[in-house]
Amino acid sequence: MFILELTYTAPLDRVDAALSDHVAWLEQGYAAGHFIASGRKDPRDGGVIIAAGIDRATAEKLTAEDPFVREGVCEYRITEFVATKTAPALAEYREQLPS
């Protein structure tokens, strides 16, 4: 599982100009089953996406394809973790620690 943390690198007017393309990109990630949650940070200096069922190479490829990255308005920090405990509604995403 991955935490994909976006940090804006441009003024919000430039972020907002790319927002509809970013939202369309998010929808593709949800449709493909890669994303399970996303949203803006508060204060609005970036966002967070939780991704599951992918490997690091895919996480890196996905973030590179984000219109926010292509437009030069954000950078990503990718954090991988093993979700050994979840809420019952997320049980399908539970993972085992490697042996």
N, CA and C of each residue as an Amber inpcrd file, in Angstrom:
protein
   297
   0.8550000  -1.1670000   0.0000000   0.0000000   0.0000000   0.0000000
   0.8980000   1.2260000   0.0000000   0.3900000   2.3090000  -0.5570000
   1.1870000   3.5290000  -0.6850000   0.3990000   4.7550000  -0.2470000
   1.1200000   5.6680000   0.3810000   0.6250000   7.0200000   0.6070000
   1.3270000   7.8710000  -0.4520000   0.5550000   8.4950000  -1.3100000
   1.0780000   9.3850000  -2.3430000   0.7710000  10.7980000  -1.8850000
   1.7810000  11.4970000  -1.3900000   1.5740000  12.8320000  -0.8410000
   2.0090000  13.8870000  -1.8400000   1.0580000  14.7290000  -2.2300000
   1.3230000  15.8160000  -3.1750000   1.6440000  17.0810000  -2.3830000
   2.6410000  17.8110000  -2.8440000   2.9300000  19.1350000  -2.3080000
   2.9400000  20.0920000  -3.4910000   2.1180000  21.1380000  -3.4070000
   2.0570000  22.1060000  -4.4910000   3.3650000  22.8940000  -4.5680000
   3.8100000  23.1220000  -5.7880000   5.0450000  23.8650000  -6.0500000
   4.7690000  25.1330000  -6.8500000   3.5000000  25.4350000  -7.0200000
   3.0880000  26.5990000  -7.8040000   1.9100000  27.2620000  -7.0960000
   1.6080000  28.5080000  -7.4380000   0.4480000  29.1900000  -6.8430000
  -0.8560000  28.4500000  -7.1490000  -1.8400000  28.6400000  -6.2700000
  -3.1090000  27.9270000  -6.4050000  -3.8410000  28.2170000  -7.7040000
  -3.6550000  29.3890000  -8.3070000  -4.3270000  29.6420000  -9.5840000
  -3.8230000  28.6910000 -10.6610000  -2.5390000  28.3530000 -10.6270000
  -1.9960000  27.3710000 -11.5870000  -2.4760000  25.9650000 -11.2480000
  -2.5530000  25.6440000  -9.9520000  -3.0860000  24.3370000  -9.5240000
  -4.5290000  24.2050000 -10.0090000  -5.3350000  25.2300000  -9.7590000
  -6.7450000  25.1870000 -10.1580000  -6.9150000  25.0660000 -11.6710000
  -5.9950000  25.6310000 -12.4390000  -6.0720000  25.5330000 -13.9000000
  -5.9010000  24.0930000 -14.3780000  -5.1900000  23.2860000 -13.6110000
  -4.9560000  21.8750000 -13.9780000  -5.8800000  20.9180000 -13.2250000
  -6.7510000  21.4500000 -12.3730000  -7.5520000  20.6130000 -11.4810000
  -8.4850000  19.6540000 -12.2110000  -9.1690000  20.0930000 -13.2390000
 -10.1170000  19.1860000 -13.9130000  -9.3920000  18.0070000 -14.5460000
  -8.2110000  18.2390000 -15.1140000  -7.4270000  17.1320000 -15.6800000
  -6.9340000  16.1970000 -14.5750000  -6.5510000  16.7660000 -13.4340000
  -6.1090000  15.9540000 -12.2910000  -7.2620000  15.0760000 -11.7960000
  -8.4610000  15.6440000 -11.7010000  -9.6270000  14.8800000 -11.2430000
  -9.9420000  13.7480000 -12.2240000  -9.8330000  14.0050000 -13.5190000
 -10.0480000  12.9470000 -14.5210000  -9.0100000  11.8390000 -14.3550000
  -7.7550000  12.2260000 -14.0730000  -6.6900000  11.2470000 -13.8260000
  -7.0030000  10.4290000 -12.5780000  -7.4960000  11.0860000 -11.5170000
  -7.8990000  10.3640000 -10.3090000  -8.9820000   9.3430000 -10.6240000
  -9.9790000   9.7470000 -11.3890000 -11.0820000   8.8420000 -11.7430000
 -10.5630000   7.6040000 -12.4610000  -9.5680000   7.7790000 -13.3290000
  -8.9630000   6.6290000 -14.0090000  -8.2960000   5.6970000 -13.0000000
  -7.6170000   6.2820000 -12.0050000  -6.9640000   5.4760000 -10.9680000
  -7.9610000   4.7040000 -10.1250000  -9.0930000   5.3340000  -9.8170000
 -10.1520000   4.6270000  -9.0870000 -10.7500000   3.5220000  -9.9450000
 -11.0250000   3.8160000 -11.2090000 -11.6240000   2.8200000 -12.1030000
 -10.7110000   1.6120000 -12.2820000  -9.4030000   1.8460000 -12.2780000
  -8.4420000   0.7530000 -12.4250000  -8.2440000  -0.0230000 -11.1210000
  -8.8180000   0.4760000 -10.0200000  -8.6740000  -0.2000000  -8.7320000
  -7.4010000   0.1480000  -7.9880000  -6.6880000   1.1680000  -8.4450000
  -5.4170000   1.5460000  -7.8060000  -5.6060000   2.4290000  -6.5830000
  -6.6020000   3.3160000  -6.5850000  -6.7890000   4.2940000  -5.5180000
  -7.9720000   3.8970000  -4.6490000  -7.8140000   4.0720000  -3.3230000
  -8.9250000   3.7630000  -2.4180000  -9.3980000   4.9900000  -1.6290000
  -8.6240000   6.0680000  -1.6380000  -9.0400000   7.3200000  -0.9930000
  -8.1300000   8.4420000  -1.4800000  -8.6790000   9.6580000  -1.4810000
  -7.8690000  10.8190000  -1.8670000  -8.5450000  12.0860000  -1.3670000
  -7.7650000  13.1570000  -1.2750000  -8.3370000  14.4340000  -0.8910000
  -7.2660000  15.4910000  -0.6810000  -7.7350000  16.7290000  -0.5250000
  -6.8530000  17.8700000  -0.2810000  -6.3410000  17.8520000   1.1430000
  -5.1440000  18.3970000   1.3240000  -4.6390000  18.6370000   2.6650000
  -5.2530000  19.9380000   3.1790000  -5.2940000  20.0670000   4.4930000
  -5.7820000  21.2900000   5.1230000  -4.7130000  21.7530000   6.1050000
  -4.0310000  22.8490000   5.8290000  -4.2950000  23.8470000   4.8090000
  -4.0160000  23.3150000   3.3960000  -4.5500000  23.9970000   2.4100000
  -4.5020000  23.5390000   1.0190000  -3.1290000  23.8100000   0.4010000
  -2.1940000  22.9410000   0.7460000  -0.8580000  23.0350000   0.1640000
  -0.4770000  21.7540000  -0.5740000  -1.4930000  20.9100000  -0.8240000
  -1.2540000  19.6560000  -1.5310000  -2.4050000  18.7050000  -1.2960000
  -2.1160000  17.4190000  -1.4030000  -3.1440000  16.4070000  -1.2240000
  -2.5360000  15.0700000  -0.8680000  -3.4020000  14.0900000  -0.6600000
  -2.9870000  12.7380000  -0.2950000  -3.8420000  11.7470000  -1.0790000
  -3.1930000  10.7120000  -1.5750000  -3.8860000   9.6000000  -2.2290000
  -3.4170000   8.3250000  -1.5480000  -4.3450000   7.4280000  -1.2340000
  -3.9760000   6.1080000  -0.7350000  -4.1720000   5.1360000  -1.8910000
  -3.1000000   4.4360000  -2.2300000  -3.1170000   3.4850000  -3.3480000
  -2.8360000   2.0870000  -2.8210000  -3.4540000   1.0950000  -3.4320000
  -3.2820000  -0.2950000  -3.0010000  -3.2630000  -1.2140000  -4.2090000
  -2.6700000  -2.3940000  -4.0130000  -2.6680000  -3.4050000  -5.0600000
  -1.7070000  -3.1220000  -6.2010000  -0.7250000  -2.2540000  -5.9550000
   0.2730000  -1.9180000  -6.9770000   1.6670000  -2.0540000  -6.3750000
   2.6630000  -2.0570000  -7.2350000   4.0450000  -2.0660000  -6.7540000
   4.6250000  -0.6590000  -6.8680000   5.8490000  -0.4800000  -6.3690000
   6.4570000   0.8480000  -6.3490000   6.6380000   1.4060000  -7.7560000
   7.0440000   0.5680000  -8.6970000   7.2380000   1.0470000 -10.0690000
   5.9360000   1.6080000 -10.6320000   4.8290000   0.9450000 -10.3400000
   3.5300000   1.4320000 -10.8020000   3.1630000   2.7300000 -10.1020000
   3.4320000   2.8240000  -8.8050000   3.1630000   4.0630000  -8.0680000
   3.9520000   5.2190000  -8.6780000   5.1960000   4.9770000  -8.9970000
   6.0290000   6.0240000  -9.6070000   5.5180000   6.4020000 -10.9940000
   5.1050000   5.4090000 -11.7640000   4.5710000   5.6720000 -13.1100000
   3.2740000   6.4750000 -13.0240000   2.3860000   6.0670000 -12.1230000
   1.1140000   6.7780000 -11.9660000   1.3340000   8.2350000 -11.5850000
   2.1900000   8.4800000 -10.6090000   2.4020000   9.8610000 -10.1700000
   3.0410000  10.6960000 -11.2750000   3.9110000  10.0960000 -12.0620000
   4.5400000  10.8320000 -13.1690000   3.5110000  11.2230000 -14.2290000
   2.4110000  10.4550000 -14.3330000   1.3720000  10.7310000 -15.3220000
   0.3280000  11.7320000 -14.8270000   0.3670000  12.0890000 -13.5590000
  -0.5990000  13.0490000 -13.0080000  -0.4590000  14.3810000 -13.7450000
  -1.5540000  14.9450000 -14.2430000  -1.4830000  16.2500000 -14.9060000
  -0.8590000  17.3420000 -14.0310000  -1.0300000  17.2400000 -12.7200000
  -0.3680000  18.2040000 -11.8320000   1.1530000  18.1490000 -12.0040000
   1.7060000  16.9440000 -12.1540000   3.1510000  16.7950000 -12.3680000
   3.5170000  17.3000000 -13.7560000   2.7530000  16.8890000 -14.7670000
   3.0460000  17.3270000 -16.1400000   2.9900000  18.8460000 -16.2800000
   2.1020000  19.4970000 -15.5070000   1.9900000  20.9550000 -15.5530000
   2.9730000  21.6440000 -14.6180000   3.7350000  20.8500000 -13.8710000
   4.7540000  21.4240000 -12.9930000   4.2080000  22.1470000 -11.7820000
   3.0480000  21.6840000 -11.2540000   2.4580000  22.3680000 -10.1040000
   2.5300000  21.5710000  -8.8050000   3.0990000  20.3540000  -8.8500000
   3.2500000  19.5840000  -7.6110000   4.4040000  18.6120000  -7.7270000
   4.8380000  18.1730000  -6.5510000   5.8120000  17.0910000  -6.4260000
   5.1880000  16.0290000  -5.5420000   5.6130000  14.7830000  -5.7230000
   5.1020000  13.6730000  -4.9300000   6.1550000  13.1390000  -3.9780000
   5.6900000  12.7290000  -2.8190000   6.4710000  11.9140000  -1.8870000
   5.7200000  10.5920000  -1.8060000   6.3950000   9.4970000  -2.1270000
   5.7700000   8.1760000  -2.1480000   6.2580000   7.3900000  -0.9320000
   5.3060000   6.9730000  -0.0860000   5.6310000   6.1910000   1.1050000
   4.9350000   4.8470000   1.0110000   5.7240000   3.7860000   1.0080000
   5.1590000   2.4400000   0.9930000   5.0320000   1.9320000   2.4160000
   3.9280000   1.2380000   2.7010000   3.7800000   0.6050000   4.0130000
   2.9840000  -0.6850000   3.8670000   3.1040000  -1.5380000   4.8820000
   2.3870000  -2.8040000   4.9100000   1.1930000  -2.6290000   5.8460000
  -0.0040000  -2.6730000   5.3030000  -1.2370000  -2.4520000   6.0660000
  -1.6530000  -3.7450000   6.7560000  -1.0600000  -4.0090000   7.9150000
  -1.3560000  -5.2460000   8.6360000  -2.6310000  -5.1590000   9.4620000
  -3.1440000  -3.9610000   9.6650000  -4.3930000  -3.7670000  10.4040000
  -5.2220000  -2.7260000   9.6560000  -6.5110000  -2.9950000   9.5210000
  -7.4180000  -2.0780000   8.8330000  -8.7690000  -2.0580000   9.5420000
  -9.5710000  -1.0680000   9.2090000 -10.9780000  -1.0760000   9.6110000
 -11.6520000  -2.2400000   8.8930000 -12.7310000  -2.7730000   9.4630000
 -13.4030000  -3.9060000   8.8170000 -13.7670000  -3.6520000   7.3530000
 -14.1580000  -2.4490000   7.0170000 -14.5510000  -2.1470000   5.6360000
 -13.3720000  -2.2320000   4.6720000 -12.1540000  -2.1960000   5.1940000
 -10.9560000  -2.2700000   4.3480000 -10.2310000  -3.6080000   4.4910000
 -10.9070000  -4.6070000   5.0140000 -10.2790000  -5.9040000   5.2740000
  -9.6170000  -6.5020000   4.0370000 -10.1810000  -6.2620000   2.8720000
  -9.6020000  -6.8360000   1.6490000  -8.2100000  -6.2840000   1.3540000
  -7.8360000  -5.1610000   1.9930000  -6.5250000  -4.5520000   1.7570000
  -5.4850000  -4.9490000   2.7960000  -5.8690000  -5.7470000   3.8030000
  -4.9060000  -6.1770000   4.8250000  -3.7940000  -6.9920000   4.1800000
  -2.6010000  -6.7670000   4.7200000  -1.4230000  -7.4500000   4.1950000
  -0.7020000  -8.2000000   5.3130000   0.1030000  -9.1410000   4.9060000
   0.9510000  -9.8940000   5.8460000   2.3640000  -9.3510000   5.7500000
   3.0380000  -9.2940000   6.8900000   4.4440000  -8.9200000   6.8610000
   5.2270000  -9.9850000   6.1070000   6.2410000  -9.5650000   5.3480000
   7.0550000 -10.5680000   4.6630000   7.7660000 -11.4590000   5.6760000
   7.9310000 -12.7050000   5.3250000   8.6080000 -13.6540000   6.2360000
  10.0920000 -13.4670000   6.2070000
